[in-house]
PDB file of C-alpha atoms in Angstrom:
ATOM      1  CA  MET A   1      11.768 -43.288  68.497  1.00 78.00           C
ATOM      2  CA  ILE A   2       9.192 -40.451  68.623  1.00 91.00           C
ATOM      3  CA  SER A   3      10.639 -36.978  68.136  1.00 90.00           C
ATOM      4  CA  ARG A   4       7.334 -35.051  68.248  1.00 91.00           C
ATOM      5  CA  ILE A   5       3.566 -35.363  68.029  1.00 93.00           C
ATOM      6  CA  ILE A   6       1.870 -32.775  65.831  1.00 94.00           C
ATOM      7  CA  SER A   7      -1.739 -31.669  66.128  1.00 93.00           C
ATOM      8  CA  TYR A   8      -3.818 -30.801  63.060  1.00 93.00           C
ATOM      9  CA  ALA A   9      -6.367 -27.997  62.770  1.00 92.00           C
ATOM     10  CA  GLY A  10      -8.929 -27.352  60.023  1.00 86.00           C
ATOM     11  CA  GLY A  11      -7.873 -25.131  57.149  1.00 81.00           C
ATOM     12  CA  ASP A  12     -10.746 -23.151  55.659  1.00 84.00           C
ATOM     13  CA  ASP A  13      -8.809 -19.849  55.820  1.00 90.00           C
ATOM     14  CA  LEU A  14      -5.048 -20.346  56.181  1.00 91.00           C
ATOM     15  CA  ALA A  15      -4.260 -16.623  56.431  1.00 93.00           C
ATOM     16  CA  ALA A  16      -6.779 -16.151  59.252  1.00 94.00           C
ATOM     17  CA  SER A  17      -5.491 -19.293  60.989  1.00 94.00           C
ATOM     18  CA  ARG A  18      -1.909 -18.017  60.697  1.00 95.00           C
ATOM     19  CA  ASP A  19      -2.834 -14.658  62.171  1.00 96.00           C
ATOM     20  CA  PHE A  20      -4.838 -16.262  64.984  1.00 96.00           C
ATOM     21  CA  TYR A  21      -2.112 -18.662  66.162  1.00 96.00           C
ATOM     22  CA  VAL A  22       0.670 -16.096  65.755  1.00 97.00           C
ATOM     23  CA  GLU A  23      -1.141 -13.176  67.393  1.00 97.00           C
ATOM     24  CA  VAL A  24      -2.993 -15.026  70.158  1.00 96.00           C
ATOM     25  CA  PHE A  25      -0.449 -17.688  71.134  1.00 95.00           C
ATOM     26  CA  GLY A  26       2.843 -16.284  69.846  1.00 96.00           C
ATOM     27  CA  LEU A  27       3.543 -19.240  67.567  1.00 96.00           C
ATOM     28  CA  GLU A  28       5.896 -18.666  64.664  1.00 97.00           C
ATOM     29  CA  VAL A  29       5.417 -19.740  61.076  1.00 97.00           C
ATOM     30  CA  ALA A  30       7.700 -22.668  60.243  1.00 94.00           C
ATOM     31  CA  MET A  31       6.280 -23.382  56.771  1.00 91.00           C
ATOM     32  CA  GLU A  32       3.474 -22.256  54.497  1.00 91.00           C
ATOM     33  CA  ASP A  33       3.631 -24.761  51.642  1.00 86.00           C
ATOM     34  CA  PRO A  34       2.093 -27.306  51.212  1.00 87.00           C
ATOM     35  CA  VAL A  35       0.563 -26.733  54.682  1.00 90.00           C
ATOM     36  CA  LEU A  36       0.686 -23.992  57.278  1.00 94.00           C
ATOM     37  CA  GLY A  37       3.119 -25.167  59.939  1.00 94.00           C
ATOM     38  CA  LEU A  38       3.366 -23.268  63.216  1.00 96.00           C
ATOM     39  CA  ARG A  39       5.661 -23.882  66.189  1.00 95.00           C
ATOM     40  CA  ALA A  40       6.397 -22.475  69.607  1.00 96.00           C
ATOM     41  CA  PRO A  41       9.528 -20.288  69.494  1.00 95.00           C
ATOM     42  CA  THR A  42      10.992 -21.788  72.679  1.00 95.00           C
ATOM     43  CA  ASN A  43       9.932 -25.385  71.985  1.00 93.00           C
ATOM     44  CA  PRO A  44      10.052 -26.191  68.268  1.00 86.00           C
ATOM     45  CA  THR A  45       8.549 -29.649  68.862  1.00 89.00           C
ATOM     46  CA  ALA A  46       5.279 -27.989  69.992  1.00 93.00           C
ATOM     47  CA  GLN A  47       3.573 -27.636  66.629  1.00 93.00           C
ATOM     48  CA  VAL A  48       0.238 -27.161  64.902  1.00 95.00           C
ATOM     49  CA  ILE A  49      -0.270 -28.052  61.241  1.00 93.00           C
ATOM     50  CA  VAL A  50      -3.121 -26.461  59.274  1.00 94.00           C
ATOM     51  CA  PRO A  51      -3.613 -28.253  55.959  1.00 91.00           C
ATOM     52  CA  PRO A  52      -5.933 -26.721  53.368  1.00 88.00           C
ATOM     53  CA  ARG A  53      -9.357 -28.352  53.542  1.00 85.00           C
ATOM     54  CA  GLY A  54      -9.489 -31.348  51.217  1.00 83.00           C
ATOM     55  CA  MET A  55      -5.711 -31.647  50.836  1.00 85.00           C
ATOM     56  CA  GLU A  56      -5.659 -35.125  52.348  1.00 83.00           C
ATOM     57  CA  ASP A  57      -8.338 -37.761  52.113  1.00 84.00           C
ATOM     58  CA  PRO A  58      -8.860 -39.017  54.702  1.00 90.00           C
ATOM     59  CA  PRO A  59      -7.496 -36.168  56.812  1.00 90.00           C
ATOM     60  CA  PRO A  60      -5.290 -37.237  59.736  1.00 94.00           C
ATOM     61  CA  ARG A  61      -6.209 -36.089  63.256  1.00 93.00           C
ATOM     62  CA  PHE A  62      -2.555 -35.816  64.329  1.00 95.00           C
ATOM     63  CA  GLY A  63       0.938 -36.801  63.231  1.00 95.00           C
ATOM     64  CA  ILE A  64       3.655 -38.813  64.933  1.00 97.00           C
ATOM     65  CA  ASP A  65       7.183 -37.966  63.800  1.00 96.00           C
ATOM     66  CA  VAL A  66       9.229 -41.100  64.410  1.00 97.00           C
ATOM     67  CA  GLY A  67      12.484 -39.271  63.650  1.00 94.00           C
ATOM     68  CA  ASP A  68      13.953 -41.377  60.849  1.00 96.00           C
ATOM     69  CA  PRO A  69      12.656 -42.752  57.536  1.00 98.00           C
ATOM     70  CA  ALA A  70      13.745 -46.268  58.569  1.00 97.00           C
ATOM     71  CA  ALA A  71      11.498 -45.943  61.632  1.00 97.00           C
ATOM     72  CA  VAL A  72       8.590 -45.035  59.327  1.00 98.00           C
ATOM     73  CA  ASP A  73       9.261 -48.259  57.423  1.00 98.00           C
ATOM     74  CA  ALA A  74       9.418 -50.248  60.683  1.00 97.00           C
ATOM     75  CA  ALA A  75       6.143 -48.731  61.930  1.00 97.00           C
ATOM     76  CA  HIS A  76       4.525 -49.460  58.561  1.00 98.00           C
ATOM     77  CA  ALA A  77       5.676 -53.083  58.697  1.00 98.00           C
ATOM     78  CA  GLU A  78       4.250 -53.411  62.214  1.00 97.00           C
ATOM     79  CA  VAL A  79       0.835 -51.961  61.358  1.00 97.00           C
ATOM     80  CA  VAL A  80       0.642 -54.245  58.318  1.00 98.00           C
ATOM     81  CA  ARG A  81       1.666 -57.235  60.484  1.00 97.00           C
ATOM     82  CA  ARG A  82      -1.071 -56.319  62.979  1.00 97.00           C
ATOM     83  CA  GLY A  83      -3.652 -56.028  60.220  1.00 97.00           C
ATOM     84  CA  SER A  84      -4.278 -52.332  60.858  1.00 97.00           C
ATOM     85  CA  ARG A  85      -5.834 -50.367  58.005  1.00 97.00           C
ATOM     86  CA  VAL A  86      -3.337 -48.263  56.046  1.00 98.00           C
ATOM     87  CA  VAL A  87      -5.414 -45.448  54.521  1.00 97.00           C
ATOM     88  CA  TYR A  88      -2.584 -43.590  52.742  1.00 97.00           C
ATOM     89  CA  PRO A  89       0.307 -45.621  51.326  1.00 97.00           C
ATOM     90  CA  LEU A  90       3.957 -45.397  52.312  1.00 98.00           C
ATOM     91  CA  THR A  91       5.155 -42.398  50.276  1.00 97.00           C
ATOM     92  CA  ASP A  92       8.190 -40.127  49.900  1.00 98.00           C
ATOM     93  CA  GLU A  93       6.573 -36.709  49.519  1.00 95.00           C
ATOM     94  CA  PRO A  94       8.094 -33.974  47.310  1.00 93.00           C
ATOM     95  CA  TRP A  95       8.306 -31.647  50.353  1.00 90.00           C
ATOM     96  CA  GLY A  96      10.782 -33.981  52.053  1.00 94.00           C
ATOM     97  CA  VAL A  97       8.964 -36.418  54.321  1.00 95.00           C
ATOM     98  CA  ARG A  98       8.404 -40.159  54.205  1.00 98.00           C
ATOM     99  CA  ARG A  99       4.984 -41.037  55.583  1.00 97.00           C
ATOM    100  CA  PHE A 100       1.859 -43.141  55.630  1.00 98.00           C
ATOM    101  CA  PHE A 101      -1.540 -42.846  57.323  1.00 98.00           C
ATOM    102  CA  VAL A 102      -2.931 -45.586  59.525  1.00 98.00           C
ATOM    103  CA  GLU A 103      -6.325 -45.928  61.148  1.00 97.00           C
ATOM    104  CA  ASP A 104      -6.079 -46.769  64.853  1.00 96.00           C
ATOM    105  CA  PRO A 105      -8.503 -49.307  66.412  1.00 94.00           C
ATOM    106  CA  SER A 106     -11.006 -46.515  67.179  1.00 94.00           C
ATOM    107  CA  GLY A 107     -10.948 -45.121  63.621  1.00 95.00           C
ATOM    108  CA  THR A 108      -8.626 -42.149  64.218  1.00 95.00           C
ATOM    109  CA  VAL A 109      -6.354 -41.506  61.220  1.00 96.00           C
ATOM    110  CA  VAL A 110      -2.703 -40.946  62.212  1.00 97.00           C
ATOM    111  CA  ASN A 111       0.037 -39.552  59.933  1.00 97.00           C
ATOM    112  CA  VAL A 112       3.275 -41.461  60.678  1.00 98.00           C
ATOM    113  CA  LEU A 113       6.232 -39.513  59.287  1.00 97.00           C
ATOM    114  CA  ALA A 114       9.912 -38.580  59.314  1.00 97.00           C
ATOM    115  CA  HIS A 115      11.892 -36.035  57.369  1.00 95.00           C
ATOM    116  CA  LEU A 116      14.009 -37.407  54.527  1.00 96.00           C
ATOM    117  CA  PRO A 117      17.771 -36.798  54.713  1.00 93.00           C
TER     118      PRO A 117
END
């Protein structure tokens, strides 16, 4: 069910972050709008997302790509069934992902997502 887990970094200066991750680690830019998305050239599932500060409230600590929009719906139904706190509603975003944010039992906010067909 999980196709990748994506880490999130802070985004005070997206251009400087881009240069840092590209020049130091050899990551390549996968997207720059609405967030800076970087990936390893030989392993495209190894990714770092740098959202602009304040873009998301609350900001997620990491994302779990469950591979299919139906799996996002199933995960959402399960977290609701369990009584977990959904902190960003189930949404089809204009940039082509279906997602929601859930708070895990320790308070970590997780972005659960899949790309729309």
